[in-house]
Amino acid sequence: MKTPLKPPFDSAGKLSSAGSRPAFPVQLNSGKGNSFATKTVAAAARATSNNGGNGQNDLKKPFQPGASDGFGLDSAVRARMVRRLAEQGVLDARVLAAMGAVQRHHFVDTALANMAYEDTSLPIGFGQTISKPSVVARMLELLQQGLTDASGRLGRVLEIGTGCGYQAAVLSHLATEVYSMERLRGLHDKARENLRPLRLANVHLLFGDGMHGFAKGAPYAAIIAAAGGEAIPPAWTEQLAVGGRLVAPLQDASGAQALAVIDRTPQGIRQTLLEAVHFVPLKSGIG
Ligand code: SAH
């Protein structure tokens, strides 16, 4: 059962929410349901053929914010990114649609906007980076695969490491509620600014140390971390619902990171280590 959550506290300046959000419905992609992928792939194909078959010119052109929302150039280039994700093995249609719906170029500096749909991580300031699209999609697909709810939609999700807010925006299309926590005030503020125009009523930004999770929102159907430490903080597994899944980078003794999938089953915790990844470090405290 979902219990309504009060806005997170900020009396001690330790943890605060993005403030009350208007009760607008979540703004979804401009296409409807499954037709979105089909439409955007078709648009991408058109863009490709206009450029002698490789579509590279589209990626080099700077975006003009506001000039092309929906089915313009940015939509075509994003569709191209989605098609590449599918080619790389991301099969989950919901994840692909969510990746296609969020304008990644709005989350990075204007100077980097022309690289926003390349499969590359990009700096977001404060020494942090936005993960590359294939890693975001991979982690979200792992969450979807762990889903035990027949609705196909993730329930409440906790994200550790809001960064610029991009992944939180993608998650808003997959989950009923997204609680996203960031330890750096500057990035928390930046994410709030980036997300404000999207009016995603189900995204709640929290400022605080994610090592402690966010008990008020627990239990979570899923927890996803964008920063890796040497161990999974106990609070995370405690706040994971039975039947829930956690995906996070985990560092071994040599400092190498691998993607860890942790399932909380009625029988206990089950951990699987997957491929090598490179995430920024999980740090304690706030800054
Ligand atoms: N998902 C983000 C990626 C951000 S990079 C995006 O889409 O932009 C990882 C982020 O984790 C950084 O912003 C870093 O400051 C944050 N981080 C590291 N340790 C943290 C902690 N203990 N609690 C909350 N955030 C943390």
CSV table of C-alpha atoms and ligand atoms in Angstrom, one decimal:
chain,number,residue,atom,x,y,z
A,1,MET,CA,0.0,0.0,0.0
A,2,LYS,CA,1.3,3.4,-0.8
A,3,THR,CA,1.3,5.9,2.1
A,4,PRO,CA,1.4,9.5,1.2
A,5,LEU,CA,4.7,11.0,2.1
A,6,LYS,CA,5.2,14.4,3.8
A,7,PRO,CA,7.7,16.7,2.1
A,8,PRO,CA,11.2,15.9,3.4
A,9,PHE,CA,12.5,18.0,6.2
A,10,ASP,CA,15.0,20.8,5.9
A,11,SER,CA,15.0,22.3,9.4
A,12,ALA,CA,18.6,21.4,10.0
A,13,GLY,CA,19.5,22.2,6.5
A,14,LYS,CA,20.5,18.6,6.0
A,15,LEU,CA,17.8,17.4,3.8
A,16,SER,CA,15.3,19.3,1.8
A,17,SER,CA,13.0,18.6,-1.0
A,18,ALA,CA,12.6,20.5,-4.2
A,19,GLY,CA,9.6,22.1,-2.6
A,20,SER,CA,6.0,21.4,-3.3
A,21,ARG,CA,5.4,20.6,-6.9
A,22,PRO,CA,2.3,21.5,-8.8
A,23,ALA,CA,0.0,18.5,-9.2
A,24,PHE,CA,0.3,18.3,-12.9
A,25,PRO,CA,0.3,14.9,-14.5
A,26,VAL,CA,3.7,13.6,-15.4
A,27,GLN,CA,4.7,15.0,-18.8
A,28,LEU,CA,5.3,12.0,-21.0
A,29,ASN,CA,6.8,11.8,-24.4
A,30,SER,CA,5.0,13.5,-27.1
A,31,GLY,CA,4.2,10.3,-28.9
A,32,LYS,CA,1.5,8.0,-27.5
A,33,GLY,CA,2.3,4.6,-26.0
A,34,ASN,CA,4.2,2.2,-28.2
A,35,SER,CA,3.7,4.2,-31.3
A,36,PHE,CA,6.5,6.5,-30.0
A,37,ALA,CA,9.3,4.2,-30.8
A,38,THR,CA,8.0,3.5,-34.3
A,39,LYS,CA,7.6,7.2,-35.0
A,40,THR,CA,10.9,8.3,-33.8
A,41,VAL,CA,12.8,5.5,-35.5
A,42,ALA,CA,11.1,6.6,-38.7
A,43,ALA,CA,12.1,10.2,-38.0
A,44,ALA,CA,15.7,9.0,-37.4
A,45,ALA,CA,15.7,7.2,-40.7
A,46,ARG,CA,14.6,10.3,-42.5
A,47,ALA,CA,17.3,12.4,-40.8
A,48,THR,CA,19.9,9.8,-41.7
A,49,SER,CA,18.9,9.8,-45.4
A,50,ASN,CA,19.1,13.6,-45.5
A,51,ASN,CA,22.8,13.4,-44.7
A,52,GLY,CA,24.2,11.0,-47.2
A,53,GLY,CA,23.3,8.0,-45.1
A,54,ASN,CA,25.4,8.4,-41.9
A,55,GLY,CA,23.4,11.1,-40.0
A,56,GLN,CA,26.6,12.5,-38.6
A,57,ASN,CA,25.8,16.0,-39.6
A,58,ASP,CA,22.8,16.0,-37.3
A,59,LEU,CA,25.0,15.2,-34.4
A,60,LYS,CA,27.4,18.0,-35.1
A,61,LYS,CA,24.7,20.7,-35.3
A,62,PRO,CA,24.2,22.6,-32.1
A,63,PHE,CA,20.8,22.3,-30.6
A,64,GLN,CA,18.6,25.4,-30.3
A,65,PRO,CA,16.8,25.0,-27.0
A,66,GLY,CA,13.1,25.6,-27.4
A,67,ALA,CA,13.3,25.5,-31.2
A,68,SER,CA,12.7,21.9,-31.6
A,69,ASP,CA,10.7,20.0,-29.0
A,70,GLY,CA,8.8,16.9,-29.8
A,71,PHE,CA,9.4,15.7,-33.4
A,72,GLY,CA,12.1,18.1,-34.5
A,73,LEU,CA,15.8,17.5,-34.9
A,74,ASP,CA,16.5,16.6,-31.3
A,75,SER,CA,13.8,14.0,-31.4
A,76,ALA,CA,15.3,12.4,-34.5
A,77,VAL,CA,18.8,12.3,-33.0
A,78,ARG,CA,17.4,10.9,-29.8
A,79,ALA,CA,15.6,8.2,-31.8
A,80,ARG,CA,19.0,7.3,-33.3
A,81,MET,CA,20.4,6.9,-29.8
A,82,VAL,CA,17.5,4.7,-28.9
A,83,ARG,CA,18.0,2.6,-32.0
A,84,ARG,CA,21.7,2.1,-31.1
A,85,LEU,CA,20.8,1.1,-27.5
A,86,ALA,CA,18.5,-1.5,-29.0
A,87,GLU,CA,21.3,-2.7,-31.2
A,88,GLN,CA,23.5,-3.0,-28.2
A,89,GLY,CA,21.1,-5.3,-26.6
A,90,VAL,CA,18.7,-3.2,-24.5
A,91,LEU,CA,15.4,-5.0,-25.2
A,92,ASP,CA,13.0,-3.6,-22.7
A,93,ALA,CA,10.5,-1.4,-24.6
A,94,ARG,CA,9.6,0.7,-21.6
A,95,VAL,CA,13.2,1.5,-21.0
A,96,LEU,CA,13.8,2.4,-24.7
A,97,ALA,CA,10.6,4.6,-24.7
A,98,ALA,CA,11.7,6.4,-21.5
A,99,MET,CA,15.2,7.0,-23.0
A,100,GLY,CA,13.6,8.3,-26.1
A,101,ALA,CA,11.3,10.6,-24.2
A,102,VAL,CA,13.9,12.6,-22.2
A,103,GLN,CA,15.8,15.4,-23.8
A,104,ARG,CA,19.3,14.7,-22.6
A,105,HIS,CA,20.7,17.8,-24.2
A,106,HIS,CA,18.8,19.9,-21.7
A,107,PHE,CA,20.7,18.4,-18.8
A,108,VAL,CA,24.2,19.3,-20.0
A,109,ASP,CA,26.0,22.6,-20.8
A,110,THR,CA,25.0,24.2,-24.0
A,111,ALA,CA,28.6,23.7,-25.2
A,112,LEU,CA,28.2,19.9,-24.8
A,113,ALA,CA,24.7,19.7,-26.2
A,114,ASN,CA,25.8,18.4,-29.5
A,115,MET,CA,27.3,15.4,-27.8
A,116,ALA,CA,24.3,14.7,-25.7
A,117,TYR,CA,23.1,11.7,-27.7
A,118,GLU,CA,26.5,10.1,-28.2
A,119,ASP,CA,27.2,7.1,-26.0
A,120,THR,CA,29.5,9.0,-23.7
A,121,SER,CA,29.6,10.3,-20.2
A,122,LEU,CA,29.7,14.0,-19.9
A,123,PRO,CA,30.9,16.5,-17.2
A,124,ILE,CA,28.0,18.1,-15.2
A,125,GLY,CA,30.2,20.3,-13.0
A,126,PHE,CA,31.4,19.8,-9.4
A,127,GLY,CA,33.8,17.1,-10.6
A,128,GLN,CA,30.8,14.8,-11.5
A,129,THR,CA,29.6,13.2,-14.7
A,130,ILE,CA,26.3,12.1,-16.2
A,131,SER,CA,26.5,8.4,-17.1
A,132,LYS,CA,26.6,7.4,-20.7
A,133,PRO,CA,23.1,6.4,-22.1
A,134,SER,CA,24.0,2.8,-22.5
A,135,VAL,CA,24.9,2.5,-18.8
A,136,VAL,CA,21.7,4.3,-17.8
A,137,ALA,CA,19.6,2.0,-20.0
A,138,ARG,CA,21.4,-1.1,-18.8
A,139,MET,CA,20.8,-0.3,-15.2
A,140,LEU,CA,17.2,0.6,-15.8
A,141,GLU,CA,16.6,-2.6,-17.7
A,142,LEU,CA,18.1,-4.5,-14.8
A,143,LEU,CA,15.6,-2.8,-12.5
A,144,GLN,CA,12.7,-3.6,-14.9
A,145,GLN,CA,13.8,-7.3,-15.1
A,146,GLY,CA,13.7,-7.5,-11.3
A,147,LEU,CA,10.1,-6.3,-11.3
A,148,THR,CA,7.7,-8.6,-9.6
A,149,ASP,CA,4.7,-6.3,-10.1
A,150,ALA,CA,2.5,-7.4,-12.9
A,151,SER,CA,1.7,-3.8,-13.9
A,152,GLY,CA,5.0,-3.5,-15.5
A,153,ARG,CA,5.6,-0.2,-13.7
A,154,LEU,CA,8.2,0.1,-10.9
A,155,GLY,CA,6.7,1.4,-7.6
A,156,ARG,CA,8.7,3.8,-5.5
A,157,VAL,CA,12.3,4.1,-6.5
A,158,LEU,CA,15.2,5.6,-4.6
A,159,GLU,CA,18.0,7.0,-6.7
A,160,ILE,CA,21.4,7.8,-5.0
A,161,GLY,CA,23.2,10.6,-6.9
A,162,THR,CA,20.8,12.9,-8.6
A,163,GLY,CA,23.6,14.7,-10.5
A,164,CYS,CA,22.0,16.8,-13.2
A,165,GLY,CA,18.7,15.0,-12.8
A,166,TYR,CA,18.8,13.2,-16.1
A,167,GLN,CA,18.4,9.7,-14.9
A,168,ALA,CA,15.7,10.8,-12.4
A,169,ALA,CA,13.7,12.2,-15.4
A,170,VAL,CA,14.1,8.9,-17.3
A,171,LEU,CA,13.0,7.0,-14.1
A,172,SER,CA,9.9,9.2,-13.8
A,173,HIS,CA,8.6,7.4,-16.9
A,174,LEU,CA,9.1,4.0,-15.4
A,175,ALA,CA,8.2,4.4,-11.7
A,176,THR,CA,5.3,5.6,-9.7
A,177,GLU,CA,7.5,7.8,-7.5
A,178,VAL,CA,11.1,8.7,-7.7
A,179,TYR,CA,13.1,9.9,-4.7
A,180,SER,CA,16.4,11.1,-5.8
A,181,MET,CA,19.2,12.1,-3.4
A,182,GLU,CA,22.3,14.2,-4.0
A,183,ARG,CA,25.0,15.1,-1.5
A,184,LEU,CA,26.3,18.2,-3.4
A,185,ARG,CA,24.1,21.3,-2.9
A,186,GLY,CA,25.2,22.8,-6.2
A,187,LEU,CA,24.1,19.7,-8.2
A,188,HIS,CA,20.9,19.3,-6.2
A,189,ASP,CA,20.1,22.9,-7.2
A,190,LYS,CA,21.1,22.3,-10.8
A,191,ALA,CA,18.9,19.3,-11.0
A,192,ARG,CA,16.0,21.2,-9.6
A,193,GLU,CA,16.5,23.9,-12.2
A,194,ASN,CA,16.8,21.3,-15.0
A,195,LEU,CA,13.7,19.4,-14.0
A,196,ARG,CA,11.4,22.3,-13.2
A,197,PRO,CA,10.2,22.9,-16.7
A,198,LEU,CA,9.4,19.2,-17.1
A,199,ARG,CA,6.9,19.4,-14.2
A,200,LEU,CA,7.4,15.8,-13.2
A,201,ALA,CA,5.1,15.5,-10.3
A,202,ASN,CA,6.4,12.1,-9.3
A,203,VAL,CA,10.1,13.2,-8.9
A,204,HIS,CA,11.2,14.3,-5.5
A,205,LEU,CA,14.6,15.8,-5.1
A,206,LEU,CA,16.4,15.4,-1.8
A,207,PHE,CA,19.5,17.0,-0.5
A,208,GLY,CA,21.5,14.8,1.8
A,209,ASP,CA,23.9,11.9,2.2
A,210,GLY,CA,22.5,9.0,0.3
A,211,MET,CA,24.5,6.5,2.3
A,212,HIS,CA,21.7,6.5,4.8
A,213,GLY,CA,19.1,6.1,2.1
A,214,PHE,CA,15.8,7.9,2.7
A,215,ALA,CA,13.8,5.9,5.4
A,216,LYS,CA,10.7,8.0,5.0
A,217,GLY,CA,10.1,6.7,1.5
A,218,ALA,CA,10.9,3.1,2.3
A,219,PRO,CA,10.2,0.4,1.4
A,220,TYR,CA,11.4,0.8,-2.2
A,221,ALA,CA,10.6,-1.4,-5.1
A,222,ALA,CA,14.0,-0.4,-6.5
A,223,ILE,CA,17.1,1.4,-5.5
A,224,ILE,CA,19.6,2.6,-8.1
A,225,ALA,CA,23.0,4.3,-7.3
A,226,ALA,CA,25.1,6.4,-9.7
A,227,ALA,CA,28.1,6.3,-7.4
A,228,GLY,CA,30.1,3.3,-6.3
A,229,GLY,CA,31.7,2.5,-2.9
A,230,GLU,CA,33.4,-0.6,-1.4
A,231,ALA,CA,30.3,-1.9,0.1
A,232,ILE,CA,26.6,-1.5,-0.3
A,233,PRO,CA,25.4,0.7,2.6
A,234,PRO,CA,23.2,-1.4,5.0
A,235,ALA,CA,20.5,1.2,4.9
A,236,TRP,CA,19.9,0.5,1.2
A,237,THR,CA,19.2,-3.2,1.6
A,238,GLU,CA,17.1,-2.4,4.8
A,239,GLN,CA,15.0,0.1,2.8
A,240,LEU,CA,14.5,-2.3,-0.1
A,241,ALA,CA,11.1,-4.0,-0.2
A,242,VAL,CA,11.0,-7.7,-0.1
A,243,GLY,CA,10.8,-8.6,-3.8
A,244,GLY,CA,12.7,-5.4,-4.6
A,245,ARG,CA,15.9,-4.9,-6.5
A,246,LEU,CA,19.0,-2.7,-6.1
A,247,VAL,CA,21.5,-1.9,-8.8
A,248,ALA,CA,24.7,-0.2,-7.9
A,249,PRO,CA,28.4,0.0,-8.8
A,250,LEU,CA,30.5,-1.9,-6.3
A,251,GLN,CA,34.2,-1.6,-5.9
A,252,ASP,CA,36.5,-4.5,-5.1
A,253,ALA,CA,39.8,-4.4,-3.1
A,254,SER,CA,41.8,-3.4,-6.2
A,255,GLY,CA,39.5,-0.4,-6.8
A,256,ALA,CA,37.8,-2.0,-9.9
A,257,GLN,CA,34.1,-1.5,-10.1
A,258,ALA,CA,31.5,-3.9,-11.2
A,259,LEU,CA,27.7,-3.6,-11.5
A,260,ALA,CA,26.0,-5.3,-8.6
A,261,VAL,CA,22.5,-6.5,-8.6
A,262,ILE,CA,21.0,-7.2,-5.2
A,263,ASP,CA,17.6,-8.8,-4.8
A,264,ARG,CA,15.8,-8.9,-1.5
A,265,THR,CA,13.9,-12.1,-1.6
A,266,PRO,CA,11.7,-13.7,1.1
A,267,GLN,CA,14.7,-16.0,1.7
A,268,GLY,CA,17.2,-13.2,2.1
A,269,ILE,CA,19.6,-11.1,0.1
A,270,ARG,CA,21.0,-12.4,-3.2
A,271,GLN,CA,23.9,-10.6,-4.9
A,272,THR,CA,25.1,-10.9,-8.4
A,273,LEU,CA,28.1,-9.2,-9.9
A,274,LEU,CA,28.0,-8.2,-13.5
A,275,GLU,CA,30.2,-6.4,-15.9
A,276,ALA,CA,32.9,-3.8,-15.1
A,277,VAL,CA,31.8,-0.2,-14.9
A,278,HIS,CA,33.3,3.2,-14.1
A,279,PHE,CA,31.3,5.5,-11.8
A,280,VAL,CA,32.3,8.4,-9.6
A,281,PRO,CA,32.9,7.4,-6.0
A,282,LEU,CA,30.2,7.2,-3.4
A,283,LYS,CA,31.1,9.7,-0.7
A,284,SER,CA,29.9,10.3,2.8
A,285,GLY,CA,28.5,13.6,4.1
A,286,ILE,CA,27.2,16.6,2.2
A,287,GLY,CA,29.1,19.3,0.4
B,1,SAH,N1,22.3,10.0,-12.2
B,1,SAH,C1,23.1,11.2,-12.4
B,1,SAH,C2,24.6,10.8,-12.4
B,1,SAH,C3,25.3,11.6,-11.3
B,1,SAH,S1,26.9,11.2,-11.0
B,1,SAH,C4,22.7,12.0,-13.6
B,1,SAH,O1,21.8,11.5,-14.3
B,1,SAH,O2,23.2,13.1,-13.8
B,1,SAH,C5,26.8,10.5,-9.4
B,1,SAH,C6,26.3,11.5,-8.3
B,1,SAH,O3,26.4,10.8,-7.1
B,1,SAH,C7,27.2,12.8,-8.2
B,1,SAH,O4,26.5,13.9,-8.4
B,1,SAH,C8,27.7,12.7,-6.7
B,1,SAH,O5,27.8,13.9,-6.1
B,1,SAH,C9,26.6,11.8,-6.1
B,1,SAH,N2,26.9,11.1,-4.8
B,1,SAH,C10,28.1,10.5,-4.5
B,1,SAH,N3,28.0,10.0,-3.2
B,1,SAH,C11,26.7,10.4,-2.8
B,1,SAH,C12,26.0,10.1,-1.6
B,1,SAH,N4,26.6,9.5,-0.5
B,1,SAH,N5,24.8,10.6,-1.5
B,1,SAH,C13,24.2,11.2,-2.5
B,1,SAH,N6,24.8,11.5,-3.7
B,1,SAH,C14,26.0,11.1,-3.8
